[in-house]
Short mmCIF file of C-alpha atoms in Angstrom, two decimals:
data_model
loop_
_atom_site.label_atom_id
_atom_site.label_comp_id
_atom_site.label_asym_id
_atom_site.label_seq_id
_atom_site.Cartn_x
_atom_site.Cartn_y
_atom_site.Cartn_z
CA MET A 26 -0.04 0.37 -0.48
CA GLY A 27 1.22 3.69 -1.19
CA VAL A 28 1.53 6.09 2.40
CA GLU A 29 -1.36 7.97 1.83
CA GLU A 30 -3.59 4.26 1.25
CA ARG A 31 -2.56 2.69 4.40
CA ARG A 32 -3.79 6.70 6.13
CA GLN A 33 -6.60 6.33 4.63
CA GLN A 34 -7.55 2.54 5.76
CA LEU A 35 -5.38 3.45 9.72
CA ILE A 36 -8.38 6.09 9.83
CA GLY A 37 -11.32 3.67 8.10
CA VAL A 38 -10.54 1.35 11.20
CA ALA A 39 -9.73 4.12 13.98
CA LEU A 40 -13.82 5.17 13.59
CA GLU A 41 -15.36 1.89 13.48
CA LEU A 42 -13.30 1.01 16.51
CA PHE A 43 -13.88 4.26 17.63
CA SER A 44 -17.59 4.57 17.64
CA GLN A 45 -17.66 0.94 18.48
CA ARG A 46 -16.75 1.97 22.14
CA SER A 47 -15.34 5.70 24.13
CA PRO A 48 -12.30 6.37 22.15
CA ASP A 49 -9.87 6.59 25.75
CA ASP A 50 -10.69 2.92 25.72
CA VAL A 51 -9.81 2.00 22.47
CA SER A 52 -5.55 1.42 22.39
CA ILE A 53 -2.78 1.86 19.45
CA ASP A 54 -2.06 -2.09 20.32
CA GLU A 55 -5.58 -3.12 18.56
CA ILE A 56 -6.38 -0.91 15.81
CA ALA A 57 -3.02 -1.74 14.78
CA ALA A 58 -3.99 -5.07 15.00
CA ALA A 59 -7.94 -4.40 13.40
CA ALA A 60 -5.60 -3.46 10.79
CA GLY A 61 -3.66 -6.39 10.22
CA ILE A 62 -0.18 -4.47 10.68
CA SER A 63 2.42 -3.42 14.03
CA ARG A 64 2.24 -1.13 16.54
CA PRO A 65 5.16 0.97 15.49
CA LEU A 66 3.87 1.06 11.47
CA VAL A 67 1.13 2.79 12.62
CA TYR A 68 2.70 5.42 14.60
CA HIS A 69 4.68 5.60 10.93
CA TYR A 70 1.51 6.96 9.35
CA PHE A 71 0.25 8.83 12.82
CA PRO A 72 3.06 10.40 15.69
CA GLY A 73 0.23 8.94 18.38
CA LYS A 74 -3.81 8.07 19.65
CA LEU A 75 -4.56 11.73 19.10
CA SER A 76 -4.20 12.49 15.84
CA LEU A 77 -5.23 9.24 14.51
CA TYR A 78 -8.51 10.49 16.75
CA GLU A 79 -8.38 13.81 15.09
CA ALA A 80 -7.91 12.28 12.29
CA ALA A 81 -10.74 9.61 11.70
CA LEU A 82 -12.71 11.91 13.19
CA LYS A 83 -13.07 14.90 10.47
CA ARG A 84 -13.80 11.71 8.74
CA ALA A 85 -16.96 11.64 10.51
CA ALA A 86 -17.58 14.43 10.24
CA GLU A 87 -17.31 14.81 6.81
CA ASP A 88 -19.74 12.24 6.82
CA LEU A 89 -22.41 13.85 9.24
CA ALA A 90 -21.86 17.32 7.96
CA GLY A 91 -22.67 15.27 4.34
CA ARG A 92 -25.97 13.94 5.26
CA PHE A 93 -27.81 17.25 5.85
CA LYS A 94 -27.37 18.98 2.43
CA GLU A 95 -30.80 17.33 0.70
CA PRO A 96 -31.59 19.33 -2.75
CA GLN A 97 -34.02 22.12 -2.38
CA GLU A 98 -37.31 20.24 -4.16
CA GLY A 99 -40.37 19.84 -2.16
CA PRO A 100 -41.73 20.18 1.15
CA LEU A 101 -39.55 21.79 3.54
CA GLY A 102 -41.00 19.41 6.76
CA ALA A 103 -40.20 15.83 3.99
CA ARG A 104 -36.70 17.89 4.11
CA LEU A 105 -36.54 17.68 7.28
CA LEU A 106 -36.75 14.60 8.10
CA ARG A 107 -35.01 12.91 5.26
CA ALA A 108 -31.81 14.94 7.35
CA MET A 109 -32.93 13.57 10.63
CA ARG A 110 -33.23 10.34 9.00
CA ARG A 111 -30.06 10.36 8.17
CA PHE A 112 -28.43 12.17 11.14
CA PHE A 113 -29.75 9.08 13.56
CA ASP A 114 -28.09 6.89 10.86
CA PHE A 115 -24.89 8.66 11.55
CA VAL A 116 -25.65 8.40 15.38
CA ASP A 117 -26.60 4.71 14.91
CA ASP A 118 -24.01 3.81 14.61
CA HIS A 119 -21.16 6.10 15.79
CA GLY A 120 -23.09 5.68 19.05
CA PRO A 121 -20.50 5.06 21.49
CA GLY A 122 -17.99 7.19 20.19
CA PHE A 123 -21.13 10.07 20.10
CA SER A 124 -21.50 10.11 23.19
CA ALA A 125 -17.90 10.13 24.38
CA LEU A 126 -17.34 12.83 22.09
CA MET A 127 -20.15 15.13 22.80
CA ARG A 128 -20.12 14.54 26.23
CA GLY A 129 -16.12 15.65 26.41
CA GLY A 130 -15.34 12.15 27.91
CA PRO A 131 -16.25 9.98 31.33
CA ALA A 132 -16.91 11.99 34.17
CA VAL A 133 -14.68 9.79 35.68
CA SER A 134 -11.68 9.62 35.01
CA VAL A 135 -7.60 9.51 36.88
CA GLY A 136 -6.50 12.45 38.66
CA GLY A 137 -8.45 15.00 36.48
CA ALA A 138 -6.55 13.73 33.72
CA HIS A 139 -8.56 14.60 30.54
CA SER A 140 -10.09 13.83 28.50
CA MET A 141 -8.98 12.81 25.35
CA SER A 142 -12.33 13.84 23.10
CA HIS A 143 -12.09 17.60 23.64
CA THR A 144 -8.90 19.82 22.08
CA SER A 145 -9.74 22.64 20.61
CA ALA A 146 -9.26 20.61 16.88
CA THR A 147 -12.04 18.52 17.70
CA ASN A 148 -14.28 21.51 18.98
CA ALA A 149 -13.74 22.52 15.78
CA LEU A 150 -14.15 20.21 14.24
CA ILE A 151 -17.67 19.67 16.78
CA ASP A 152 -18.88 23.62 15.22
CA SER A 153 -17.35 23.18 11.93
CA VAL A 154 -19.96 20.19 11.78
CA ARG A 155 -23.20 23.01 13.77
CA GLN A 156 -22.10 24.99 10.89
CA ALA A 157 -22.19 23.29 8.05
CA ALA A 158 -25.92 21.98 10.02
CA TYR A 159 -26.95 26.00 10.01
CA GLU A 160 -25.70 27.35 6.73
CA GLN A 161 -28.33 24.04 4.82
CA ILE A 162 -31.48 25.59 6.93
CA LEU A 163 -30.39 27.97 5.98
CA SER A 164 -30.39 28.34 2.40
CA HIS A 165 -33.60 25.32 2.75
CA LEU A 166 -35.38 28.63 4.34
CA GLY A 167 -33.97 31.14 1.66
CA VAL A 168 -32.44 33.36 3.71
CA GLN A 169 -29.15 35.12 3.83
CA ASP A 170 -29.09 37.43 6.31
CA PRO A 171 -31.02 35.64 9.33
CA PRO A 172 -31.94 38.61 11.18
CA ALA A 173 -30.69 37.33 15.14
CA ARG A 174 -33.93 35.43 16.43
CA LEU A 175 -33.60 33.33 13.53
CA GLU A 176 -30.78 32.62 14.00
CA LEU A 177 -31.56 31.42 16.81
CA VAL A 178 -33.84 29.28 16.71
CA VAL A 179 -32.18 27.25 14.16
CA ARG A 180 -28.46 27.51 15.87
CA SER A 181 -30.71 25.83 19.26
CA TRP A 182 -32.36 23.35 17.96
CA ILE A 183 -29.47 21.93 16.04
CA SER A 184 -28.34 22.18 20.17
CA LEU A 185 -32.13 20.63 20.68
CA ALA A 186 -30.79 17.21 17.95
CA GLU A 187 -28.13 17.55 19.50
CA SER A 188 -29.29 16.02 23.01
CA THR A 189 -32.14 14.12 21.77
CA ALA A 190 -29.60 12.25 20.19
CA LEU A 191 -27.28 11.75 22.91
CA ILE A 192 -30.01 11.14 25.35
CA TRP A 193 -31.61 8.36 22.83
CA LEU A 194 -28.74 7.10 22.86
CA ASP A 195 -28.33 6.55 26.76
CA GLY A 196 -30.76 3.23 26.64
CA ARG A 197 -32.60 3.73 23.72
CA ARG A 198 -36.28 3.90 25.26
CA ILE A 199 -37.21 5.43 22.62
CA PRO A 200 -37.72 4.73 18.89
CA ARG A 201 -36.28 6.58 16.80
CA ALA A 202 -38.58 7.06 14.30
CA GLU A 203 -40.37 9.05 17.10
CA LEU A 204 -37.79 10.88 17.61
CA GLU A 205 -36.79 11.94 14.45
CA ALA A 206 -40.65 12.70 13.54
CA GLN A 207 -40.47 14.72 17.10
CA LEU A 208 -37.53 17.07 15.89
CA VAL A 209 -38.74 18.53 12.94
CA HIS A 210 -41.85 19.25 15.03
CA ASP A 211 -39.87 20.99 17.82
CA PHE A 212 -37.76 23.05 14.34
CA ALA A 213 -41.59 24.47 13.37
CA ALA A 214 -42.40 24.67 17.93
CA LEU A 215 -39.67 26.68 19.03
CA ALA A 216 -39.81 28.93 15.06
CA ALA A 217 -43.53 29.34 16.31
CA VAL A 218 -42.49 30.66 20.07
CA SER A 219 -40.10 33.29 18.45
CA ALA A 220 -43.18 34.02 15.90
CA ALA A 221 -45.56 34.88 18.67
CA TYR A 222 -42.87 37.41 19.37
CA ASP A 223 -41.55 38.99 16.21
CA ASP A 224 -43.34 40.05 13.54
CA GLU A 225 -40.66 39.36 10.81
CA MET A 226 -40.40 35.06 11.73
CA GLY A 227 -43.86 36.02 12.16
CA ALA A 228 -43.60 36.15 8.21
CA LEU A 229 -40.52 33.09 7.63
CA LEU A 230 -42.68 31.29 8.70
CA ARG A 231 -46.99 31.93 7.96
CA ARG A 232 -44.94 31.42 5.12
CA ILE A 233 -42.75 28.40 5.49
CA LEU A 234 -46.67 26.82 6.31
CA LYS A 235 -48.16 28.61 2.95
CA ASP A 236 -46.38 25.75 1.37
CA GLU A 237 -46.48 22.64 3.69
CA PRO A 238 -49.23 19.27 1.87
CA PRO A 239 -51.80 18.80 4.39
CA ASP A 240 -50.41 16.00 5.53
CA GLY A 241 -46.97 17.45 5.98
CA PRO A 242 -45.54 16.90 10.10
CA PHE A 243 -45.91 20.47 10.22
CA ALA A 244 -49.98 20.47 8.80
CA ASP A 245 -49.60 17.55 12.28
CA LEU A 246 -48.29 19.03 14.42
CA VAL A 247 -50.78 22.25 14.02
CA ALA A 248 -53.28 20.15 13.95
CA ARG A 249 -52.34 17.61 16.73
CA LEU A 250 -51.71 21.06 18.58
CA LEU A 251 -55.18 22.53 17.82
CA THR A 252 -56.49 18.92 19.54
CA LEU A 253 -54.99 19.66 23.04
CA ALA A 254 -55.53 23.07 23.49
CA SER A 255 -59.44 21.97 22.94
CA MET B 11 -6.76 35.75 58.03
CA GLY B 12 -7.17 31.35 59.15
CA VAL B 13 -6.42 28.61 56.87
CA GLU B 14 -10.49 28.91 55.59
CA GLU B 15 -11.21 31.91 55.40
CA ARG B 16 -8.72 32.67 53.70
CA ARG B 17 -9.57 29.82 51.14
CA GLN B 18 -12.59 31.27 50.43
CA GLN B 19 -11.10 34.83 49.92
CA LEU B 20 -9.58 33.80 46.93
CA ILE B 21 -11.95 31.76 45.46
CA GLY B 22 -14.59 34.91 45.75
CA VAL B 23 -11.43 36.88 44.04
CA ALA B 24 -10.71 34.15 40.90
CA LEU B 25 -14.52 34.00 40.96
CA GLU B 26 -14.56 37.42 40.02
CA LEU B 27 -11.97 36.47 37.25
CA PHE B 28 -13.09 34.01 35.75
CA SER B 29 -16.39 35.33 35.41
CA GLN B 30 -15.49 38.74 34.07
CA ARG B 31 -12.64 36.98 31.23
CA SER B 32 -11.88 32.78 29.63
CA PRO B 33 -10.51 31.01 32.64
CA ASP B 34 -7.85 30.50 30.60
CA ASP B 35 -6.49 34.04 29.41
CA VAL B 36 -6.46 34.83 34.62
CA SER B 37 -2.91 33.93 35.23
CA ILE B 38 -2.12 33.51 39.03
CA ASP B 39 -0.17 36.56 39.21
CA GLU B 40 -3.99 38.84 38.45
CA ILE B 41 -5.33 36.45 40.85
CA ALA B 42 -2.60 36.95 43.65
CA ALA B 43 -2.47 40.72 43.01
CA ALA B 44 -6.71 40.89 43.38
CA ALA B 45 -6.21 38.93 46.51
CA GLY B 46 -3.33 41.65 47.77
CA ILE B 47 -1.27 38.66 48.28
CA SER B 48 2.38 37.43 47.24
CA ARG B 49 1.45 34.20 44.49
CA PRO B 50 3.52 31.90 47.33
CA LEU B 51 1.09 32.80 49.33
CA VAL B 52 -1.62 31.58 46.27
CA TYR B 53 0.26 28.73 45.60
CA HIS B 54 0.10 27.78 49.53
CA TYR B 55 -3.69 27.88 49.17
CA PHE B 56 -4.41 25.51 46.12
CA PRO B 57 -1.31 24.35 44.50
CA GLY B 58 -2.50 25.42 41.13
CA LYS B 59 -5.39 27.57 39.29
CA LEU B 60 -6.79 24.24 38.00
CA SER B 61 -7.24 23.48 41.41
CA LEU B 62 -8.74 26.58 42.25
CA TYR B 63 -10.97 26.97 39.35
CA GLU B 64 -11.48 23.86 40.47
CA ALA B 65 -13.16 25.43 43.80
CA ALA B 66 -14.11 28.66 42.12
CA LEU B 67 -16.02 26.75 39.36
CA LYS B 68 -17.98 24.20 42.51
CA ARG B 69 -19.58 27.76 43.86
CA ALA B 70 -20.49 28.57 41.29
CA ALA B 71 -22.62 25.34 40.65
CA GLU B 72 -24.08 25.62 43.77
CA ASP B 73 -24.82 29.15 43.26
CA LEU B 74 -26.72 28.04 40.16
CA ALA B 75 -27.98 24.65 40.76
CA GLY B 76 -29.46 27.01 43.81
CA ARG B 77 -32.01 28.98 40.98
CA PHE B 78 -34.28 26.54 39.97
CA LYS B 79 -35.19 26.36 44.22
CA GLU B 80 -38.78 27.68 44.43
CA PRO B 81 -41.87 27.63 46.20
CA GLN B 82 -43.75 24.63 45.23
CA GLU B 83 -46.81 26.97 44.76
CA GLY B 84 -48.36 29.02 42.25
CA PRO B 85 -48.81 28.99 38.54
CA LEU B 86 -46.29 25.89 36.43
CA GLY B 87 -45.66 28.62 34.53
CA ALA B 88 -44.78 31.74 36.59
CA ARG B 89 -42.33 29.14 38.67
CA LEU B 90 -40.44 28.70 36.37
CA LEU B 91 -40.20 31.99 34.87
CA ARG B 92 -39.39 32.82 38.12
CA ALA B 93 -35.82 30.49 37.50
CA MET B 94 -35.80 31.57 34.10
CA ARG B 95 -34.35 35.37 35.44
CA ARG B 96 -32.17 33.35 37.95
CA PHE B 97 -30.90 31.90 35.89
CA PHE B 98 -30.28 34.49 33.25
CA ASP B 99 -28.75 37.00 36.73
CA PHE B 100 -26.65 34.11 37.36
CA VAL B 101 -25.19 33.77 32.79
CA ASP B 102 -25.31 37.93 32.57
CA ASP B 103 -22.75 38.39 35.91
CA HIS B 104 -21.01 34.57 34.66
CA GLY B 105 -20.79 35.44 31.27
CA PRO B 106 -17.05 35.39 29.33
CA GLY B 107 -16.99 31.61 32.49
CA PHE B 108 -20.43 30.29 31.58
CA SER B 109 -18.92 30.67 27.95
CA ALA B 110 -15.36 29.90 28.03
CA LEU B 111 -16.75 26.62 30.45
CA MET B 112 -19.33 25.76 27.93
CA ARG B 113 -17.59 25.90 24.56
CA GLY B 114 -14.74 23.30 26.44
CA GLY B 115 -12.68 26.56 26.49
CA PRO B 116 -11.50 28.22 23.00
CA ALA B 117 -11.73 26.57 19.75
CA VAL B 118 -7.97 28.02 18.84
CA SER B 119 -5.00 27.51 20.99
CA VAL B 120 -1.11 26.16 20.24
CA GLY B 121 -0.87 22.77 18.45
CA GLY B 122 -3.89 20.86 19.55
CA ALA B 123 -3.78 21.37 23.24
CA HIS B 124 -6.23 21.23 26.23
CA SER B 125 -8.15 24.09 27.42
CA MET B 126 -8.15 24.11 31.35
CA SER B 127 -12.12 24.72 31.83
CA HIS B 128 -12.95 20.77 30.66
CA THR B 129 -11.40 18.08 33.31
CA SER B 130 -13.05 15.38 34.08
CA ALA B 131 -13.93 17.56 37.41
CA THR B 132 -15.28 20.97 36.19
CA ASN B 133 -17.28 18.21 33.28
CA ALA B 134 -18.80 16.44 36.23
CA LEU B 135 -19.77 19.49 38.32
CA ILE B 136 -22.14 20.87 34.85
CA ASP B 137 -24.14 17.72 35.17
CA SER B 138 -24.25 18.05 38.92
CA VAL B 139 -26.25 21.44 38.14
CA ARG B 140 -27.79 19.69 35.04
CA GLN B 141 -29.30 17.09 37.31
CA ALA B 142 -30.52 19.59 40.21
CA ALA B 143 -32.23 21.81 37.36
CA TYR B 144 -33.61 18.36 36.05
CA GLU B 145 -34.89 17.27 39.25
CA GLN B 146 -36.35 20.53 40.42
CA ILE B 147 -38.19 20.31 37.14
CA LEU B 148 -39.40 16.33 38.04
CA SER B 149 -40.40 17.88 41.06
CA HIS B 150 -42.69 20.69 40.64
CA LEU B 151 -44.24 19.03 37.80
CA GLY B 152 -45.20 16.03 40.91
CA VAL B 153 -44.13 13.08 38.75
CA GLN B 154 -41.02 10.91 41.11
CA ASP B 155 -40.49 7.82 38.43
CA PRO B 156 -41.12 9.95 35.27
CA PRO B 157 -41.22 7.94 31.80
CA ALA B 158 -38.75 8.39 28.54
CA ARG B 159 -40.27 10.98 27.34
CA LEU B 160 -40.55 13.07 29.86
CA GLU B 161 -37.23 12.97 31.30
CA LEU B 162 -36.21 13.75 27.22
CA VAL B 163 -38.70 17.00 27.00
CA VAL B 164 -36.94 17.83 29.96
CA ARG B 165 -33.50 17.27 29.55
CA SER B 166 -32.76 18.30 26.17
CA TRP B 167 -35.35 21.60 27.56
CA ILE B 168 -31.50 22.36 30.23
CA SER B 169 -30.01 21.93 27.38
CA LEU B 170 -32.05 24.60 24.44
CA ALA B 171 -31.32 26.59 27.72
CA GLU B 172 -27.62 26.85 28.23
CA SER B 173 -27.86 26.79 24.17
CA THR B 174 -30.18 29.49 24.49
CA ALA B 175 -27.94 31.72 26.55
CA LEU B 176 -25.16 30.35 24.89
CA ILE B 177 -26.00 32.62 21.99
CA TRP B 178 -27.35 35.16 24.54
CA LEU B 179 -24.27 35.97 25.33
CA ASP B 180 -22.82 36.18 21.85
CA GLY B 181 -23.27 39.95 21.25
CA ARG B 182 -27.05 40.76 23.83
CA ARG B 183 -29.42 40.84 20.13
CA ILE B 184 -31.85 39.74 21.41
CA PRO B 185 -33.66 41.84 25.38
CA ARG B 186 -33.12 38.92 28.10
CA ALA B 187 -36.85 39.04 28.66
CA GLU B 188 -37.97 38.01 25.52
CA LEU B 189 -34.97 34.83 26.00
CA GLU B 190 -36.69 34.50 29.44
CA ALA B 191 -40.48 34.31 28.38
CA GLN B 192 -39.20 32.02 25.15
CA LEU B 193 -37.80 29.68 27.55
CA VAL B 194 -41.13 28.69 28.73
CA HIS B 195 -42.40 28.43 26.57
CA ASP B 196 -40.96 26.70 24.29
CA PHE B 197 -41.10 23.82 27.59
CA ALA B 198 -44.98 23.65 26.96
CA ALA B 199 -44.39 23.68 23.18
CA LEU B 200 -41.67 20.57 23.64
CA ALA B 201 -44.37 18.94 26.32
CA ALA B 202 -47.06 19.74 23.30
CA VAL B 203 -45.30 17.90 20.99
CA SER B 204 -43.91 15.13 23.14
CA ALA B 205 -47.89 14.71 23.91
CA ALA B 206 -49.12 14.10 20.12
CA TYR B 207 -46.96 11.21 20.44
CA ASP B 208 -47.77 9.30 23.43
CA ASP B 209 -50.76 9.25 25.77
CA GLU B 210 -49.40 9.72 28.97
CA MET B 211 -47.62 12.83 27.59
CA GLY B 212 -50.17 14.82 26.39
CA ALA B 213 -52.05 13.80 30.49
CA LEU B 214 -49.34 14.78 31.81
CA LEU B 215 -49.29 17.72 29.73
CA ARG B 216 -53.26 18.65 30.54
CA ARG B 217 -52.80 18.06 34.19
CA ILE B 218 -50.29 21.42 34.03
CA LEU B 219 -52.70 23.36 31.65
CA LYS B 220 -55.49 22.86 33.66
CA ASP B 221 -53.65 24.55 36.74
CA GLU B 222 -51.96 27.79 34.49
CA PRO B 223 -53.91 30.69 35.52
CA PRO B 224 -54.98 32.43 32.04
CA ASP B 225 -53.46 35.40 31.68
CA GLY B 226 -50.37 32.94 32.42
CA PRO B 227 -47.27 32.35 29.69
CA PHE B 228 -49.20 29.07 28.32
CA ALA B 229 -52.85 30.72 28.28
CA ASP B 230 -50.76 33.27 26.55
CA LEU B 231 -48.66 29.96 23.49
CA VAL B 232 -51.19 28.63 23.52
CA ALA B 233 -53.62 31.46 21.93
CA ARG B 234 -50.35 32.94 20.20
CA LEU B 235 -50.68 29.61 17.89
CA LEU B 236 -54.10 29.61 17.58
CA THR B 237 -53.78 33.07 15.81
CA LEU B 238 -50.65 31.06 13.90
CA ALA B 239 -52.32 28.71 12.55
CA SER B 240 -55.76 31.07 11.79
#
């Protein structure tokens, strides 16, 4: 194998292991064994576990950011729902690694030592995925220069999607399909709450709802809220 | 001053400095100068900046956890709103330190070095505040053994409150009083979305709404959603 090919293979093997268990618990020896090469050869391609972890995380981040891409056609609710399905596919595939990363590593470790998960490089990667999701959503909303309240709704909803996925991973006690649909409804609900305070948000929400089909997730939510309120 | 008195004074001085700037940017020399003692004397009470940071964070965490306490009387919406006001008071007072802590330190630093903000001890403190808020809310809802969907609504709403506060701190472009009320509405909205999928959540929400006054935040939200939907 060439250098770049071997590096890519090692990244793939490492990502698989880091996805299945907390990255802090995966050793270079295991990665070497899974790749069928010697430990010194791993160090030949990556100076340490952290650099291999960061390379694996970079690949995972690019994969995840790509899942928010969606053709700009059809009702917004259906587009968001497809993106949420792909997001939960990712979370499902990378559960333990995703939890360890987003929770900042295990809460108990020796002498207050730092977990590997949170370095400035990993934080920057997480932020780059959030930013990609944010920009995708704005482009689907057809907004280029978002007012502060829309930015708040979109960014805080992204954080809600993260925490919903993390809580789901802890026991998987709610069917994921329910949470995917629920997050689409949550987006509409957060936008509706914001619209209750601000005319600009109200106009935006009415524009979105106007194009929603009567059997789409947004219409469904309004009908259910009306039932609850009555 | 006695040893414990001096330690408490240093914690207070350090917390003040860590609140005003990113803790990574505050030096022991500054803490010593602000406390009016020598640098070696600071080290006499705390072996390093990290131990002083953790002690300051512990005090802040206890302060914040106490702000969710609220007498169990009167409508739930009004109770939540008072707790949100005290939460934003805290965020307002500790802005830069709160941001640095919750964002896991600056995204750019030298050679992938860890920020001081994220150790297992600081993560455990953050989780203890989240858990205190979670238990307070459950007790106000009168629920001892929450179903998975209620746990999800409460925990994901706590994360929404965190991210809303963080986004607010970045430029303070929305009046905080609006966000305090909005978060109370968001709680009702997330519960309503969950209730749309689950009868147990529906029954819980109806029980809460039943006791809400016609001029309270929940009734206000339903009225505004009805207006939007029409």
